[in-house]
């Protein structure tokens, strides 16, 4: 899995670059002027940042194996620069924090993308769908920017730089209970909240939107079928008379 990370990230980076290039390609502007394509592009940009951060994350990774004598040995991969201060701060800031910031933005943009798709199916929609489908991407970013920064804030307290303990991880886990009880409580609450929203919350939100898309599609198909049957009956009556 460790070796496969750069390859998987490279494939993801290429596919998201294709999405961005397709949406912003000038000859496609007329066909892709709807709001949903702007959210598709934003989603691809967020994924691009996530994959870029993850593709370089191996600089702070070391595969350690514990043998029967409780001694650790190097496994299949161990970064030679993992002890470097830059590598440690890269792990703390970019991999552990900013990756989750863009993950939240990616999920929110995908939900808005799906809602915009829903607004294009049929005629009648609720006030929430109608209002959100008219929300421009720039305004969406301004509204959700602080939320995306604050929600995964607990992730930046997961590790601390390791300067003097060669027998520990690089970076090392931050033991909050030894520092401050209030900080430890904040970390636990914030981490639980983030995990609930990022795992369960986004899944439920996407599921609700997808179910509504299916319902709207069924309704449109049923209406078209009725209209078609009426036209056929009308034609048959005209032929008789």
mmCIF file of C-alpha atoms in Angstrom:
data_model
loop_
_atom_site.group_PDB
_atom_site.id
_atom_site.type_symbol
_atom_site.label_atom_id
_atom_site.label_comp_id
_atom_site.label_asym_id
_atom_site.label_seq_id
_atom_site.Cartn_x
_atom_site.Cartn_y
_atom_site.Cartn_z
ATOM 1 C CA UNK A 1 0.000 0.000 0.000
ATOM 2 C CA UNK A 2 2.844 2.402 0.854
ATOM 3 C CA UNK A 3 4.519 1.862 -2.521
ATOM 4 C CA UNK A 4 1.186 2.186 -4.364
ATOM 5 C CA UNK A 5 0.389 5.633 -2.879
ATOM 6 C CA UNK A 6 2.396 7.699 -5.438
ATOM 7 C CA UNK A 7 0.941 5.713 -8.363
ATOM 8 C CA UNK A 8 -2.643 6.036 -7.113
ATOM 9 C CA UNK A 9 -2.129 9.762 -6.476
ATOM 10 C CA UNK A 10 -0.634 10.236 -9.951
ATOM 11 C CA UNK A 11 -3.662 8.597 -11.592
ATOM 12 C CA UNK A 12 -5.994 10.765 -9.485
ATOM 13 C CA UNK A 13 -4.052 13.926 -10.317
ATOM 14 C CA UNK A 14 -4.236 13.194 -14.052
ATOM 15 C CA UNK A 15 -7.977 12.446 -14.017
ATOM 16 C CA UNK A 16 -8.776 15.587 -12.028
ATOM 17 C CA UNK A 17 -6.591 17.684 -14.343
ATOM 18 C CA UNK A 18 -8.606 16.294 -17.273
ATOM 19 C CA UNK A 19 -11.847 17.370 -15.552
ATOM 20 C CA UNK A 20 -10.514 20.889 -14.933
ATOM 21 C CA UNK A 21 -9.158 21.203 -18.485
ATOM 22 C CA UNK A 22 -12.447 19.984 -19.982
ATOM 23 C CA UNK A 23 -14.607 22.371 -17.949
ATOM 24 C CA UNK A 24 -12.395 25.397 -18.649
ATOM 25 C CA UNK A 25 -11.702 24.600 -22.313
ATOM 26 C CA UNK A 26 -13.019 27.603 -24.273
ATOM 27 C CA UNK A 27 -14.918 25.660 -26.994
ATOM 28 C CA UNK A 28 -16.862 23.942 -24.167
ATOM 29 C CA UNK A 29 -17.983 27.174 -22.459
ATOM 30 C CA UNK A 30 -21.442 27.222 -24.048
ATOM 31 C CA UNK A 31 -22.165 23.579 -23.214
ATOM 32 C CA UNK A 32 -20.791 23.907 -19.672
ATOM 33 C CA UNK A 33 -22.186 27.257 -18.594
ATOM 34 C CA UNK A 34 -24.490 25.716 -15.966
ATOM 35 C CA UNK A 35 -23.563 26.181 -12.325
ATOM 36 C CA UNK A 36 -23.011 22.469 -11.785
ATOM 37 C CA UNK A 37 -19.853 22.471 -13.928
ATOM 38 C CA UNK A 38 -18.313 25.211 -11.772
ATOM 39 C CA UNK A 39 -18.816 22.987 -8.718
ATOM 40 C CA UNK A 40 -17.408 20.029 -10.667
ATOM 41 C CA UNK A 41 -14.288 22.101 -11.343
ATOM 42 C CA UNK A 42 -14.026 23.187 -7.684
ATOM 43 C CA UNK A 43 -14.344 19.570 -6.580
ATOM 44 C CA UNK A 44 -11.553 18.557 -8.965
ATOM 45 C CA UNK A 45 -9.311 21.378 -7.657
ATOM 46 C CA UNK A 46 -9.844 20.210 -4.059
ATOM 47 C CA UNK A 47 -9.088 16.611 -5.007
ATOM 48 C CA UNK A 48 -5.973 17.817 -6.835
ATOM 49 C CA UNK A 49 -4.615 19.461 -3.679
ATOM 50 C CA UNK A 50 -5.410 16.395 -1.556
ATOM 51 C CA UNK A 51 -3.686 14.025 -3.972
ATOM 52 C CA UNK A 52 -0.689 16.351 -4.348
ATOM 53 C CA UNK A 53 -0.195 16.505 -0.564
ATOM 54 C CA UNK A 54 -0.562 12.747 -0.230
ATOM 55 C CA UNK A 55 1.821 11.998 -3.090
ATOM 56 C CA UNK A 56 4.673 13.693 -1.192
ATOM 57 C CA UNK A 57 3.639 12.338 2.221
ATOM 58 C CA UNK A 58 6.131 9.456 1.952
ATOM 59 C CA UNK A 59 8.953 11.827 2.932
ATOM 60 C CA UNK A 60 7.834 11.393 6.564
ATOM 61 C CA UNK A 61 6.888 7.700 6.408
ATOM 62 C CA UNK A 62 8.837 4.734 7.740
ATOM 63 C CA UNK A 63 7.581 1.179 7.675
ATOM 64 C CA UNK A 64 8.661 -0.332 10.982
ATOM 65 C CA UNK A 65 8.285 -3.996 11.881
ATOM 66 C CA UNK A 66 8.377 -5.261 15.466
ATOM 67 C CA UNK A 67 10.019 -8.646 15.814
ATOM 68 C CA UNK A 68 9.596 -11.173 18.616
ATOM 69 C CA UNK A 69 12.083 -9.413 20.888
ATOM 70 C CA UNK A 70 10.058 -6.143 20.821
ATOM 71 C CA UNK A 71 12.697 -4.569 18.595
ATOM 72 C CA UNK A 72 11.772 -2.460 15.590
ATOM 73 C CA UNK A 73 13.294 -3.040 12.173
ATOM 74 C CA UNK A 74 12.854 -1.229 8.890
ATOM 75 C CA UNK A 75 10.271 -2.758 6.581
ATOM 76 C CA UNK A 76 9.866 -2.341 2.840
ATOM 77 C CA UNK A 77 10.183 1.472 2.901
ATOM 78 C CA UNK A 78 11.726 4.064 5.198
ATOM 79 C CA UNK A 79 12.276 7.676 4.220
ATOM 80 C CA UNK A 80 15.831 8.938 4.650
ATOM 81 C CA UNK A 81 14.608 12.507 5.268
ATOM 82 C CA UNK A 82 11.813 11.741 7.741
ATOM 83 C CA UNK A 83 13.822 13.253 10.632
ATOM 84 C CA UNK A 84 14.215 16.533 8.774
ATOM 85 C CA UNK A 85 12.283 19.434 10.327
ATOM 86 C CA UNK A 86 10.669 20.276 6.980
ATOM 87 C CA UNK A 87 9.400 16.697 6.572
ATOM 88 C CA UNK A 88 7.887 16.727 10.049
ATOM 89 C CA UNK A 89 6.128 20.065 9.614
ATOM 90 C CA UNK A 90 4.974 19.003 6.151
ATOM 91 C CA UNK A 91 3.288 15.995 7.759
ATOM 92 C CA UNK A 92 1.678 18.127 10.484
ATOM 93 C CA UNK A 93 0.492 21.061 8.342
ATOM 94 C CA UNK A 94 -0.128 19.673 4.874
ATOM 95 C CA UNK A 95 -0.888 15.965 5.340
ATOM 96 C CA UNK A 96 -2.687 16.017 8.686
ATOM 97 C CA UNK A 97 -4.428 19.403 8.483
ATOM 98 C CA UNK A 98 -4.739 20.935 4.999
ATOM 99 C CA UNK A 99 -5.605 17.564 3.457
ATOM 100 C CA UNK A 100 -8.671 17.429 5.714
ATOM 101 C CA UNK A 101 -9.504 21.092 5.006
ATOM 102 C CA UNK A 102 -9.686 20.351 1.280
ATOM 103 C CA UNK A 103 -11.478 17.076 2.021
ATOM 104 C CA UNK A 104 -14.303 19.017 3.688
ATOM 105 C CA UNK A 105 -14.424 21.508 0.802
ATOM 106 C CA UNK A 106 -14.408 18.633 -1.701
ATOM 107 C CA UNK A 107 -17.395 16.979 -0.035
ATOM 108 C CA UNK A 108 -19.346 20.229 0.266
ATOM 109 C CA UNK A 109 -18.683 21.109 -3.385
ATOM 110 C CA UNK A 110 -19.810 17.642 -4.459
ATOM 111 C CA UNK A 111 -23.056 18.021 -2.495
ATOM 112 C CA UNK A 112 -23.679 21.382 -4.211
ATOM 113 C CA UNK A 113 -22.837 19.800 -7.556
ATOM 114 C CA UNK A 114 -25.444 17.084 -6.927
ATOM 115 C CA UNK A 115 -28.046 19.661 -5.825
ATOM 116 C CA UNK A 116 -27.425 21.608 -9.042
ATOM 117 C CA UNK A 117 -28.026 18.402 -11.005
ATOM 118 C CA UNK A 118 -31.237 17.909 -9.047
ATOM 119 C CA UNK A 119 -32.416 21.444 -9.903
ATOM 120 C CA UNK A 120 -32.134 20.650 -13.632
ATOM 121 C CA UNK A 121 -34.485 17.662 -13.373
ATOM 122 C CA UNK A 122 -38.157 18.609 -13.563
ATOM 123 C CA UNK A 123 -39.730 21.966 -12.812
ATOM 124 C CA UNK A 124 -40.845 22.078 -9.171
ATOM 125 C CA UNK A 125 -38.221 22.141 -6.415
ATOM 126 C CA UNK A 126 -38.100 23.283 -2.816
ATOM 127 C CA UNK A 127 -36.779 26.664 -1.723
ATOM 128 C CA UNK A 128 -33.551 25.105 -0.417
ATOM 129 C CA UNK A 129 -32.693 23.400 -3.724
ATOM 130 C CA UNK A 130 -33.675 26.463 -5.768
ATOM 131 C CA UNK A 131 -31.630 28.856 -3.606
ATOM 132 C CA UNK A 132 -28.576 26.624 -3.446
ATOM 133 C CA UNK A 133 -28.634 25.918 -7.193
ATOM 134 C CA UNK A 134 -28.345 29.672 -7.821
ATOM 135 C CA UNK A 135 -25.407 30.076 -5.419
ATOM 136 C CA UNK A 136 -22.270 30.966 -7.366
ATOM 137 C CA UNK A 137 -19.015 29.186 -6.605
ATOM 138 C CA UNK A 138 -17.165 32.315 -5.420
ATOM 139 C CA UNK A 139 -19.885 33.068 -2.866
ATOM 140 C CA UNK A 140 -19.975 29.400 -1.854
ATOM 141 C CA UNK A 141 -16.219 29.473 -1.123
ATOM 142 C CA UNK A 142 -16.571 32.654 0.969
ATOM 143 C CA UNK A 143 -19.424 31.117 2.993
ATOM 144 C CA UNK A 144 -17.774 27.733 3.629
ATOM 145 C CA UNK A 145 -14.120 28.841 3.909
ATOM 146 C CA UNK A 146 -14.098 29.374 7.701
ATOM 147 C CA UNK A 147 -16.092 26.188 8.296
ATOM 148 C CA UNK A 148 -13.586 24.151 6.260
ATOM 149 C CA UNK A 149 -10.678 25.647 8.224
ATOM 150 C CA UNK A 150 -12.214 25.172 11.673
ATOM 151 C CA UNK A 151 -13.853 21.728 11.398
ATOM 152 C CA UNK A 152 -10.616 19.684 11.018
ATOM 153 C CA UNK A 153 -8.635 21.895 13.414
ATOM 154 C CA UNK A 154 -8.131 18.958 15.784
ATOM 155 C CA UNK A 155 -5.958 17.239 13.166
ATOM 156 C CA UNK A 156 -3.172 19.767 13.623
ATOM 157 C CA UNK A 157 -2.862 18.656 17.275
ATOM 158 C CA UNK A 158 -2.257 15.002 16.404
ATOM 159 C CA UNK A 159 1.535 15.295 16.063
ATOM 160 C CA UNK A 160 4.394 17.438 17.310
ATOM 161 C CA UNK A 161 7.910 17.859 15.885
ATOM 162 C CA UNK A 162 10.417 15.366 17.254
ATOM 163 C CA UNK A 163 13.810 17.021 17.823
ATOM 164 C CA UNK A 164 15.547 14.965 20.509
ATOM 165 C CA UNK A 165 13.926 11.499 20.749
ATOM 166 C CA UNK A 166 15.416 9.221 18.057
ATOM 167 C CA UNK A 167 13.592 6.181 19.454
ATOM 168 C CA UNK A 168 10.173 7.785 18.723
ATOM 169 C CA UNK A 169 8.192 8.645 15.591
ATOM 170 C CA UNK A 170 8.971 11.550 13.247
ATOM 171 C CA UNK A 171 6.857 13.570 13.945
ATOM 172 C CA UNK A 172 5.851 12.218 17.334
ATOM 173 C CA UNK A 173 2.302 11.881 18.686
ATOM 174 C CA UNK A 174 1.206 14.844 20.783
ATOM 175 C CA UNK A 175 0.146 13.675 24.246
ATOM 176 C CA UNK A 176 -2.423 16.319 25.136
ATOM 177 C CA UNK A 177 -3.227 14.956 28.570
ATOM 178 C CA UNK A 178 0.303 15.894 29.693
ATOM 179 C CA UNK A 179 -0.109 19.488 28.503
ATOM 180 C CA UNK A 180 -3.552 20.888 29.251
ATOM 181 C CA UNK A 181 -6.872 19.339 30.258
ATOM 182 C CA UNK A 182 -8.866 22.004 28.426
ATOM 183 C CA UNK A 183 -6.845 21.423 25.240
ATOM 184 C CA UNK A 184 -7.304 17.683 25.599
ATOM 185 C CA UNK A 185 -11.090 18.124 25.986
ATOM 186 C CA UNK A 186 -11.230 20.454 22.972
ATOM 187 C CA UNK A 187 -9.241 17.972 20.903
ATOM 188 C CA UNK A 188 -11.507 15.046 21.777
ATOM 189 C CA UNK A 189 -14.751 16.965 21.086
ATOM 190 C CA UNK A 190 -13.428 18.512 17.867
ATOM 191 C CA UNK A 191 -12.071 15.175 16.643
ATOM 192 C CA UNK A 192 -15.346 13.349 17.357
ATOM 193 C CA UNK A 193 -17.326 16.105 15.639
ATOM 194 C CA UNK A 194 -15.080 16.051 12.572
ATOM 195 C CA UNK A 195 -15.168 12.255 12.306
ATOM 196 C CA UNK A 196 -18.974 12.208 12.597
ATOM 197 C CA UNK A 197 -19.454 14.867 9.924
ATOM 198 C CA UNK A 198 -16.762 13.599 7.554
ATOM 199 C CA UNK A 199 -17.766 9.940 7.760
ATOM 200 C CA UNK A 200 -21.491 9.829 8.559
ATOM 201 C CA UNK A 201 -22.677 13.375 7.817
ATOM 202 C CA UNK A 202 -21.426 13.629 4.237
ATOM 203 C CA UNK A 203 -22.601 10.102 3.418
ATOM 204 C CA UNK A 204 -26.132 10.837 4.654
ATOM 205 C CA UNK A 205 -26.213 14.205 2.846
ATOM 206 C CA UNK A 206 -25.118 12.669 -0.454
ATOM 207 C CA UNK A 207 -27.544 9.783 -0.005
ATOM 208 C CA UNK A 208 -30.476 12.167 0.570
ATOM 209 C CA UNK A 209 -29.601 14.197 -2.536
ATOM 210 C CA UNK A 210 -29.162 11.046 -4.663
ATOM 211 C CA UNK A 211 -32.519 9.658 -3.517
ATOM 212 C CA UNK A 212 -34.178 12.950 -4.455
ATOM 213 C CA UNK A 213 -32.483 12.850 -7.867
ATOM 214 C CA UNK A 214 -33.867 9.349 -8.451
ATOM 215 C CA UNK A 215 -37.346 10.432 -7.361
ATOM 216 C CA UNK A 216 -37.228 13.493 -9.622
ATOM 217 C CA UNK A 217 -36.065 11.377 -12.569
ATOM 218 C CA UNK A 218 -38.852 8.856 -12.023
ATOM 219 C CA UNK A 219 -41.388 11.661 -11.861
ATOM 220 C CA UNK A 220 -40.107 13.231 -15.090
ATOM 221 C CA UNK A 221 -40.076 9.851 -16.870
ATOM 222 C CA UNK A 222 -43.633 9.125 -15.661
ATOM 223 C CA UNK A 223 -44.847 12.544 -16.892
ATOM 224 C CA UNK A 224 -43.204 12.047 -20.275
ATOM 225 C CA UNK A 225 -44.758 8.584 -20.546
ATOM 226 C CA UNK A 226 -48.204 10.065 -19.828
ATOM 227 C CA UNK A 227 -47.695 12.814 -22.403
ATOM 228 C CA UNK A 228 -46.533 10.273 -24.969
ATOM 229 C CA UNK A 229 -49.559 8.046 -24.365
ATOM 230 C CA UNK A 230 -51.877 11.065 -24.707
ATOM 231 C CA UNK A 231 -50.281 12.031 -28.026
ATOM 232 C CA UNK A 232 -50.601 8.458 -29.301
ATOM 233 C CA UNK A 233 -54.272 8.302 -28.247
ATOM 234 C CA UNK A 234 -54.916 11.699 -29.847
ATOM 235 C CA UNK A 235 -53.327 10.540 -33.108
ATOM 236 C CA UNK A 236 -55.365 7.347 -33.102
ATOM 237 C CA UNK A 237 -58.592 9.305 -32.573
ATOM 238 C CA UNK A 238 -57.705 11.656 -35.439
ATOM 239 C CA UNK A 239 -57.048 8.677 -37.713
ATOM 240 C CA UNK A 240 -60.474 7.203 -36.912
ATOM 241 C CA UNK A 241 -62.324 10.390 -37.687
#
